[in-house]
């Protein structure tokens, strides 16, 4: 691996006795960011009643976060490269804690929406700097596999854990603690960062690509906003169509500008690499299916099966455990010996198989025999997939570009989650309405037909999610051709060491 990290000697990193404690700090911060993407979902009905939100506006508690997070990640990654990863990491932690405190104290819906957007802004600084610190701290193949196994587990299971934590806090305290809980996490991570993490200076000679920021971030914001508005407004709404058109124009202009910018926001050689591009597309497709499943299963367990918020959260625990097993006990052990696609393809096939099992659920399915096996299969599949995705996508990048590379991986994850939630929820809602309209012939059976219609919509959308995960397996099999990390080579077009 000595040739992988040009300009960043491996020996000092390997000799740092505090690197594993540093991983704890990085993992703590990443867990906080990932948890916050879903922790408020179970608390949303309580917050809506408390603050008097309308049904049309309540989606902004979720969308404001993902919109700011997904749209600004590339900027956050480049900031980390310019001013230093540790400094950006600490700024992100402090800002995230302050925004969480503001949201927890919200007295109006607008105040909560604004706080969630601020959380997204600081998460966009925090997430890429965390992954960049991880990728430059662990260069030995075996240690790197273990470290990314832990990181991949948090990325894959953090969303599920968010439902558990949200359920506990909502049931035993109140919805505001779903935001306040971030403050002790952030304080501990800031103390750990100053104590354990090494400062790697930024590149002060570089300049921020302002046109790239405006075009790239604007295009991603328009895309995420468009998918967010497609659910309440409909896919043919003029605003939704205009947002998608704007996203296409802005992102096309962004790509054009990156070929001409003297110091581009996203050096195109990063995504021109076949393995890296394959990992990012695989990540996006996998998360599309995963986030849709979280949404449907939460409503299925609470609305159809009448589970409490806490019991709903606990129902996801076996999936979290299987993600941990797949990531740390299987992927981390095998990645140094087999190519990443030998883990990613089976992983996506397992996850798709779990989705197919869920398509058989009914209004009175038994959790132990019909839901649990599907969750375990999906967890194993995600664990097998996410760890090699993160490790492979960030390998072979010069330290100068590690922040923006990390941001691009996280962007694919956030954009996938936004697309998955909007796309699959629209499919579920539409098919449910059609089912109810065609089967409601006896008014005395209205409640039963509505329940059946809701579940029918979920199963149709889950079939689509299963197909998307099969597509992810195909992409990983065809595009990700990297050898095991111990035989890894630098990226095709690394940044010259003299420039870094």
Coordinates of C-alpha atoms in Angstrom, one line a residue, residues 170-407:
X170 CA -40.1 9.7 22.3
X171 CA -41.8 7.1 24.5
X172 CA -40.0 7.9 27.8
X173 CA -39.1 11.6 27.5
X174 CA -40.4 13.7 24.5
X175 CA -39.6 14.4 20.9
X176 CA -37.2 17.3 21.8
X177 CA -34.7 14.8 23.2
X178 CA -34.3 13.3 19.7
X179 CA -32.4 16.6 19.0
X180 CA -30.9 17.3 22.5
X181 CA -29.2 13.8 22.5
X182 CA -26.7 15.1 19.9
X183 CA -25.1 17.5 22.3
X184 CA -23.3 15.1 24.6
X185 CA -22.2 13.1 21.5
X186 CA -20.7 16.2 20.0
X187 CA -19.0 17.4 23.2
X188 CA -17.4 14.0 23.7
X189 CA -16.2 13.9 20.1
X190 CA -14.8 17.5 20.2
X191 CA -12.7 16.6 23.4
X192 CA -11.6 13.4 21.7
X193 CA -10.7 15.2 18.5
X194 CA -8.4 17.6 20.3
X195 CA -6.8 14.8 22.3
X196 CA -6.5 12.0 19.8
X197 CA -6.6 13.1 16.2
X198 CA -3.6 14.4 14.4
X199 CA -3.9 17.7 12.5
X200 CA -3.2 17.3 8.8
X201 CA -2.8 20.8 7.4
X202 CA -5.0 22.1 4.6
X203 CA -3.6 23.4 1.3
X204 CA -3.6 27.1 1.7
X205 CA -2.3 27.7 -1.8
X206 CA -5.5 26.4 -3.3
X207 CA -8.6 28.4 -4.1
X208 CA -12.3 27.5 -3.7
X209 CA -14.0 26.9 -7.0
X210 CA -16.9 29.3 -6.5
X211 CA -18.7 28.7 -9.9
X212 CA -18.4 24.9 -9.2
X213 CA -19.9 25.4 -5.7
X214 CA -22.9 27.3 -7.2
X215 CA -23.5 24.9 -10.1
X216 CA -22.8 21.6 -8.3
X217 CA -24.5 22.4 -5.0
X218 CA -27.4 24.2 -6.8
X219 CA -28.0 21.2 -9.0
X220 CA -28.0 18.8 -6.1
X221 CA -30.3 21.0 -4.0
X222 CA -32.7 21.2 -7.0
X223 CA -32.6 17.4 -7.5
X224 CA -33.2 16.6 -3.8
X225 CA -35.8 19.4 -3.5
X226 CA -37.6 18.0 -6.6
X227 CA -37.8 14.5 -5.2
X228 CA -38.9 15.9 -1.9
X229 CA -41.7 17.9 -3.5
X230 CA -42.8 15.0 -5.8
X231 CA -44.4 13.2 -2.9
X232 CA -46.9 15.9 -1.8
X233 CA -47.3 17.6 -5.2
X234 CA -47.1 14.8 -7.7
X235 CA -44.5 14.0 -10.4
X236 CA -46.2 16.1 -13.1
X237 CA -46.5 19.2 -11.0
X238 CA -44.9 22.2 -12.8
X239 CA -42.7 23.0 -9.8
X240 CA -41.4 19.5 -9.6
X241 CA -40.7 19.4 -13.4
X242 CA -39.0 22.7 -13.2
X243 CA -36.8 21.6 -10.4
X244 CA -35.7 18.4 -12.3
X245 CA -35.0 20.5 -15.4
X246 CA -33.0 23.0 -13.4
X247 CA -31.1 20.1 -11.8
X248 CA -30.2 18.6 -15.2
X249 CA -29.0 22.0 -16.6
X250 CA -27.0 22.9 -13.5
X251 CA -25.3 19.5 -13.1
X252 CA -24.5 19.4 -16.8
X253 CA -23.0 22.9 -16.5
X254 CA -21.1 21.7 -13.4
X255 CA -19.5 18.8 -15.3
X256 CA -18.6 21.2 -18.2
X257 CA -17.1 23.7 -15.8
X258 CA -15.0 21.1 -13.9
X259 CA -13.2 20.3 -17.2
X260 CA -12.1 24.0 -17.4
X261 CA -11.8 25.2 -13.8
X262 CA -8.2 25.9 -12.7
X263 CA -8.9 24.3 -9.3
X264 CA -12.1 22.3 -9.7
X265 CA -14.4 21.5 -6.8
X266 CA -14.6 17.9 -8.0
X267 CA -11.6 16.8 -10.0
X268 CA -13.2 14.5 -12.6
X269 CA -10.5 11.9 -12.4
X270 CA -12.0 11.0 -9.0
X271 CA -15.2 9.7 -10.6
X272 CA -13.6 8.7 -13.9
X273 CA -12.0 5.8 -12.1
X274 CA -14.0 2.7 -13.0
X275 CA -13.9 1.2 -9.5
X276 CA -14.7 4.4 -7.7
X277 CA -17.6 5.2 -10.0
X278 CA -19.0 1.7 -9.6
X279 CA -18.8 1.9 -5.8
X280 CA -20.7 5.2 -5.8
X281 CA -23.4 4.0 -8.1
X282 CA -23.8 0.8 -6.1
X283 CA -24.0 2.8 -2.9
X284 CA -26.7 5.1 -4.3
X285 CA -28.8 2.2 -5.6
X286 CA -28.5 0.3 -2.4
X287 CA -29.6 3.2 -0.3
X288 CA -32.6 3.9 -2.5
X289 CA -34.0 0.5 -1.6
X290 CA -32.9 0.6 2.1
X291 CA -34.4 4.0 2.9
X292 CA -37.7 3.1 1.3
X293 CA -37.8 -0.1 3.3
X294 CA -37.2 1.8 6.6
X295 CA -40.1 4.1 5.8
X296 CA -42.5 1.3 4.9
X297 CA -41.6 -1.0 7.7
X298 CA -41.9 1.8 10.3
X299 CA -45.4 2.7 9.2
X300 CA -46.3 -1.0 8.7
X301 CA -45.3 -1.9 12.3
X302 CA -46.9 1.2 13.9
X303 CA -50.0 1.7 11.8
X304 CA -50.9 -1.8 10.5
X305 CA -49.6 -4.0 13.4
X306 CA -50.1 -1.3 16.1
X307 CA -46.6 -1.5 17.6
X308 CA -45.6 1.2 20.0
X309 CA -42.7 3.5 19.0
X310 CA -40.3 1.6 21.3
X311 CA -41.4 -1.8 20.1
X312 CA -41.1 -0.6 16.5
X313 CA -37.5 0.5 17.2
X314 CA -36.6 -2.8 18.8
X315 CA -38.0 -4.7 15.8
X316 CA -35.1 -3.3 13.8
X317 CA -32.5 -4.6 16.3
X318 CA -31.9 -8.0 14.5
X319 CA -31.2 -6.1 11.3
X320 CA -28.7 -3.9 13.0
X321 CA -27.0 -7.0 14.5
X322 CA -26.8 -8.7 11.1
X323 CA -25.3 -5.6 9.6
X324 CA -22.6 -5.7 12.2
X325 CA -22.0 -9.3 11.5
X326 CA -21.8 -8.9 7.8
X327 CA -19.5 -5.9 8.0
X328 CA -17.0 -6.7 10.7
X329 CA -17.0 -10.5 10.8
X330 CA -17.4 -11.3 7.1
X331 CA -16.4 -8.3 4.9
X332 CA -13.5 -7.1 7.1
X333 CA -12.0 -10.6 7.2
X334 CA -12.4 -11.4 3.5
X335 CA -11.6 -8.0 1.9
X336 CA -7.8 -8.4 2.2
X337 CA -8.2 -11.8 0.4
X338 CA -10.9 -11.3 -2.3
X339 CA -11.9 -8.5 -4.6
X340 CA -14.5 -6.1 -3.3
X341 CA -17.1 -7.2 -5.9
X342 CA -17.0 -10.7 -4.5
X343 CA -18.6 -9.2 -1.4
X344 CA -20.7 -6.5 -2.9
X345 CA -22.5 -8.7 -5.5
X346 CA -23.6 -11.4 -3.0
X347 CA -24.5 -8.6 -0.5
X348 CA -26.9 -7.0 -2.9
X349 CA -28.4 -10.3 -3.9
X350 CA -29.0 -11.2 -0.2
X351 CA -30.6 -7.8 0.4
X352 CA -32.8 -8.1 -2.7
X353 CA -33.8 -11.6 -1.5
X354 CA -34.8 -10.1 1.9
X355 CA -36.9 -7.5 0.0
X356 CA -38.7 -10.3 -2.0
X357 CA -39.7 -12.0 1.3
X358 CA -41.2 -8.7 2.5
X359 CA -43.4 -8.5 -0.6
X360 CA -45.4 -11.4 0.8
X361 CA -46.5 -9.6 4.0
X362 CA -50.2 -9.1 4.7
X363 CA -52.2 -7.1 7.2
X364 CA -51.7 -9.8 9.9
X365 CA -48.2 -11.1 9.2
X366 CA -46.3 -12.6 12.1
X367 CA -43.1 -10.8 12.9
X368 CA -41.0 -13.8 13.9
X369 CA -41.8 -16.0 10.8
X370 CA -42.4 -13.5 8.0
X371 CA -40.7 -10.2 8.9
X372 CA -37.6 -11.2 10.9
X373 CA -36.0 -13.5 8.3
X374 CA -36.2 -10.7 5.7
X375 CA -34.6 -8.1 8.0
X376 CA -31.7 -10.5 8.8
X377 CA -31.1 -11.1 5.1
X378 CA -31.1 -7.4 4.3
X379 CA -28.8 -6.6 7.2
X380 CA -26.3 -9.2 6.1
X381 CA -26.4 -7.9 2.6
X382 CA -25.9 -4.3 3.6
X383 CA -23.0 -5.3 5.9
X384 CA -21.3 -7.2 3.1
X385 CA -21.8 -4.3 0.7
X386 CA -21.2 -1.0 2.6
X387 CA -17.7 -1.9 4.0
X388 CA -16.0 -2.6 0.7
X389 CA -17.8 0.3 -0.9
X390 CA -16.3 2.8 1.5
X391 CA -12.9 1.2 1.5
X392 CA -12.6 0.9 -2.3
X393 CA -14.1 4.3 -3.2
X394 CA -11.6 6.1 -1.0
X395 CA -8.5 4.0 -1.9
X396 CA -5.9 5.3 -4.3
X397 CA -6.7 9.0 -3.8
X398 CA -4.0 11.6 -3.1
X399 CA -4.4 13.2 0.3
X400 CA -5.2 16.5 -1.4
X401 CA -8.4 15.1 -2.7
X402 CA -9.4 12.7 0.1
X403 CA -11.9 15.1 1.5
X404 CA -13.8 15.7 -1.7
X405 CA -13.7 12.0 -2.5
X406 CA -15.2 11.2 0.9
X407 CA -17.8 13.8 0.2

